[in-house]
C-alpha positions as protocol buffer text, in pm:
chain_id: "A"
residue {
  index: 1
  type: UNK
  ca { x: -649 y: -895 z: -873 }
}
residue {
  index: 2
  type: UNK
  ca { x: -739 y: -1245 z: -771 }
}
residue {
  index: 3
  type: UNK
  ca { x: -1096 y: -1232 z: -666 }
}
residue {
  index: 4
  type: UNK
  ca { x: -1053 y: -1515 z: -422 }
}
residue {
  index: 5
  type: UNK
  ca { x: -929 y: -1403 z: -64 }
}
residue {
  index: 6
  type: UNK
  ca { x: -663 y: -1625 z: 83 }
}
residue {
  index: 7
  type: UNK
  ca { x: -667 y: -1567 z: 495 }
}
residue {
  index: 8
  type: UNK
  ca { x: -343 y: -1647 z: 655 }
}
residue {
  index: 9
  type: UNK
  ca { x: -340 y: -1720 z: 1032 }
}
residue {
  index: 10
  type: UNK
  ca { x: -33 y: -1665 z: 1236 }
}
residue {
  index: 11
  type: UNK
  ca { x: -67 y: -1831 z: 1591 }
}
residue {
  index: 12
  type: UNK
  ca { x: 165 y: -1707 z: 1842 }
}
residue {
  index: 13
  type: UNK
  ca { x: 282 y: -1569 z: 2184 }
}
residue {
  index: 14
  type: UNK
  ca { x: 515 y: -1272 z: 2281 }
}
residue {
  index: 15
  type: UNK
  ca { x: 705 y: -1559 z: 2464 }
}
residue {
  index: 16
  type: UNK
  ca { x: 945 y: -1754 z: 2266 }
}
residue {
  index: 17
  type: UNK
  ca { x: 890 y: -2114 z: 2214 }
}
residue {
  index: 18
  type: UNK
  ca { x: 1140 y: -2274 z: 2418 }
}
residue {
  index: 19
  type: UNK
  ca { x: 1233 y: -2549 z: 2146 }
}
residue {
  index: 20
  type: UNK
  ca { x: 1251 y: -2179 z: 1868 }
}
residue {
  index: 21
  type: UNK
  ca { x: 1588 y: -2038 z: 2011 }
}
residue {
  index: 22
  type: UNK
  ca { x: 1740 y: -1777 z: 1770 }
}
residue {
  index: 23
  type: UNK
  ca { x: 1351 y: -1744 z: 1579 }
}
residue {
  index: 24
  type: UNK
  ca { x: 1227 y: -1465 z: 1537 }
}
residue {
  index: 25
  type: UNK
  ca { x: 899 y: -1420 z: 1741 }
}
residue {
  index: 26
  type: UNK
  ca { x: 549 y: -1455 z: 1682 }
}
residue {
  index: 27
  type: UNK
  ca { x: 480 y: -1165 z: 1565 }
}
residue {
  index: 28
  type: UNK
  ca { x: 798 y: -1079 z: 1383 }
}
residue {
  index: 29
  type: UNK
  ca { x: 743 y: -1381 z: 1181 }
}
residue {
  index: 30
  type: UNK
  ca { x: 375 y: -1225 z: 1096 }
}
residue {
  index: 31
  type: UNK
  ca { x: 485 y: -900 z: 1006 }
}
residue {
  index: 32
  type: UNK
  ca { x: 742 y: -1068 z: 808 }
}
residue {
  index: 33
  type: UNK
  ca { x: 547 y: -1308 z: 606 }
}
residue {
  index: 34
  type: UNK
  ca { x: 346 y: -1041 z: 523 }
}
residue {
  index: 35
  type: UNK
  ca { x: 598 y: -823 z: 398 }
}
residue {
  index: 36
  type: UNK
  ca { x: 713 y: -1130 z: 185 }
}
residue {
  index: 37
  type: UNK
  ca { x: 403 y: -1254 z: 37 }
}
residue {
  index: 38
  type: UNK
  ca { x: 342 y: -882 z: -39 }
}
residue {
  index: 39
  type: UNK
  ca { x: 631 y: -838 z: -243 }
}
residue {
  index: 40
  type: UNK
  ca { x: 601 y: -1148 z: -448 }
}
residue {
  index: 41
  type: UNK
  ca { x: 260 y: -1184 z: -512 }
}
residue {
  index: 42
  type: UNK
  ca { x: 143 y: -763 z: -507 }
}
residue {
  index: 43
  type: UNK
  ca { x: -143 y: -893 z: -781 }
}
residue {
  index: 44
  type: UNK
  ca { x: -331 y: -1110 z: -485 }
}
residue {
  index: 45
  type: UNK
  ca { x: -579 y: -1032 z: -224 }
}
residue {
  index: 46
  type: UNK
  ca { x: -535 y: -1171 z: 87 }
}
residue {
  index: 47
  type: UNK
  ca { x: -629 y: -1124 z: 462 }
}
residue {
  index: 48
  type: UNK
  ca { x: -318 y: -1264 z: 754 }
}
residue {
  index: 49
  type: UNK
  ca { x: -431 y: -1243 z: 1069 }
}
residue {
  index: 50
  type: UNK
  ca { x: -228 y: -1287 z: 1386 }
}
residue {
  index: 51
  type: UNK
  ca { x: -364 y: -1457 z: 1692 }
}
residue {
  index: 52
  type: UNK
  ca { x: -237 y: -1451 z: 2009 }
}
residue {
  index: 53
  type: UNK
  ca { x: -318 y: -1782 z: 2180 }
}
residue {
  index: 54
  type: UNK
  ca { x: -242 y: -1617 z: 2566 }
}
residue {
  index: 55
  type: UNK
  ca { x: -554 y: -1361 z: 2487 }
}
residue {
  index: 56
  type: UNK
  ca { x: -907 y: -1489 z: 2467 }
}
residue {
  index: 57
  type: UNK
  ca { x: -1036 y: -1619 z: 2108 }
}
residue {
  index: 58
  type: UNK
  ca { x: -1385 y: -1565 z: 1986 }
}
residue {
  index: 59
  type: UNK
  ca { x: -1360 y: -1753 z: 1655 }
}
residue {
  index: 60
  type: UNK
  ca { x: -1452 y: -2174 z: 1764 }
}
residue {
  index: 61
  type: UNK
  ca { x: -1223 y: -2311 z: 1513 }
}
residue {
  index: 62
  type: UNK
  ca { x: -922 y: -2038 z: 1583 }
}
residue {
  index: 63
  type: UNK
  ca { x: -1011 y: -2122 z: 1999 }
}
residue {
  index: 64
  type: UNK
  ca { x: -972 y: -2491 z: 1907 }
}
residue {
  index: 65
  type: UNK
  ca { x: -584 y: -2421 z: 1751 }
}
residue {
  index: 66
  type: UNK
  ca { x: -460 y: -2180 z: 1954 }
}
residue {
  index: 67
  type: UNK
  ca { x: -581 y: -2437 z: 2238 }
}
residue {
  index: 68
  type: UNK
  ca { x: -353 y: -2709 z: 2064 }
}
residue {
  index: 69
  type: UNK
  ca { x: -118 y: -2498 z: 2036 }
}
residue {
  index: 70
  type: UNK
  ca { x: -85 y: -2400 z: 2408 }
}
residue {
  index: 71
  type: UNK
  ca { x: -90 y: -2803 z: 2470 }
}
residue {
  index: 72
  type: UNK
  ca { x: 197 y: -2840 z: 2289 }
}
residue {
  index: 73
  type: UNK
  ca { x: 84 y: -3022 z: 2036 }
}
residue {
  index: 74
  type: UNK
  ca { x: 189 y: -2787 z: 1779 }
}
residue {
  index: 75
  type: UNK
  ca { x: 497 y: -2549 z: 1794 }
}
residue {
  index: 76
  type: UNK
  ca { x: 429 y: -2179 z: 1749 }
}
residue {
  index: 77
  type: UNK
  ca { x: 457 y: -1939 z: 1560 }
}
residue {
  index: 78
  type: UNK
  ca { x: 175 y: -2200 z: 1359 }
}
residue {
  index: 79
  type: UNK
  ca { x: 118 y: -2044 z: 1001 }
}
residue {
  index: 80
  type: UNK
  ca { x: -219 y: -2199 z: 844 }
}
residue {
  index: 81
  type: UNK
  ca { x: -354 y: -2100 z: 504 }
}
residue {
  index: 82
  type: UNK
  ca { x: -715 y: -2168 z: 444 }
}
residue {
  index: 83
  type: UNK
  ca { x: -752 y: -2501 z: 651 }
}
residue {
  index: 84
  type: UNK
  ca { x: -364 y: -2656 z: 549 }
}
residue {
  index: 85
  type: UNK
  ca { x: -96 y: -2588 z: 806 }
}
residue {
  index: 86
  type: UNK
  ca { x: 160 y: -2483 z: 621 }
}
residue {
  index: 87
  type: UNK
  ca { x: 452 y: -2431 z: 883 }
}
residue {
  index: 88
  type: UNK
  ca { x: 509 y: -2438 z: 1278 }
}
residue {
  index: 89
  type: UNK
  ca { x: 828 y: -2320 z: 1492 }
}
residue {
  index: 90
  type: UNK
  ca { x: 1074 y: -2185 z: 1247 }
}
residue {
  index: 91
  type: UNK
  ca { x: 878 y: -2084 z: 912 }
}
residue {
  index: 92
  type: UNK
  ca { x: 951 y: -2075 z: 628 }
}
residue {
  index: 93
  type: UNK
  ca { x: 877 y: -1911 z: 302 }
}
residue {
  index: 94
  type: UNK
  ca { x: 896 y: -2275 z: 50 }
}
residue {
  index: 95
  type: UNK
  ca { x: 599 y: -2422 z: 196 }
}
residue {
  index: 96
  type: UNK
  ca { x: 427 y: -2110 z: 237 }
}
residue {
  index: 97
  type: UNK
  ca { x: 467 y: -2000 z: -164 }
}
residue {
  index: 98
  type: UNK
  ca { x: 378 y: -2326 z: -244 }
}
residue {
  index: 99
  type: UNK
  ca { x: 10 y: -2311 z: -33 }
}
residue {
  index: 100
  type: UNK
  ca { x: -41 y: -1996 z: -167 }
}
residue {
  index: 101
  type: UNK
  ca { x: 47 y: -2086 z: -581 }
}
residue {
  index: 102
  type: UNK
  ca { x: -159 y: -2391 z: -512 }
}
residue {
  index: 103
  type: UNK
  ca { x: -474 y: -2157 z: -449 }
}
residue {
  index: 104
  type: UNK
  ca { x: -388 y: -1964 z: -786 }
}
residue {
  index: 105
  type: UNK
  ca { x: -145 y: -1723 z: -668 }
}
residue {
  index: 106
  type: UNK
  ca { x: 70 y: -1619 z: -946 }
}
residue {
  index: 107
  type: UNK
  ca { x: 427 y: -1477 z: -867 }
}
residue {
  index: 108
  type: UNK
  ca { x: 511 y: -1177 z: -1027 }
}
residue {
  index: 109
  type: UNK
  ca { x: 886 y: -1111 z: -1182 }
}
């Protein structure tokens, strides 16, 4: 086990993004990312939240993104690992391996 815990935030809304036709939503795309880091990396701790940036935030920093993300200045669903942002709209899985091998994940075969 990797004693370091990676958290994942997914930042979402049960709405669609209007420029995400055809994605899957929010929280698809958080149930699915875990399922996939799961599977290749079942050796690893980590934590993946989702937040839902329509519903009230008490974390300051998680407030602060979800806020940018309701201003449109990011797309959603918004995956960040540690403080990177690793993907927003349509994620996927490259970018997000690659974050997570960077912190010392190790794929397994």
């Amino acid at each position: 086990m990797n004693g370091r815990d990676v958290k994942i935030e997914v930042y979402g809304a049960d709405v669609i993004c209007a420029s995400c036709v055809n994605a899957p939503s929010s929280k698809d795309t958080y149930e699915w990312l875990e399922a996939a880091i799961t599977r290749k990396y079942p050796d690893h701790s980590f934590t993946i939240d989702y937040i839902d940036i329509e519903q009230p935030v008490g974390d300051e920093e998680r407030a602060a993104i979800a806020e940018q993300v309701r201003n449109d200045e990011f797309f959603y669903p918004l995956v960040r690992i540690g403080d990177e942002i690793v993907g927003e709209g349509y994620i996927r899985l490259k970018p997000v391996f690659a974050e997570l091998e960077k912190r010392g994940f190790i794929p397994s075969n």
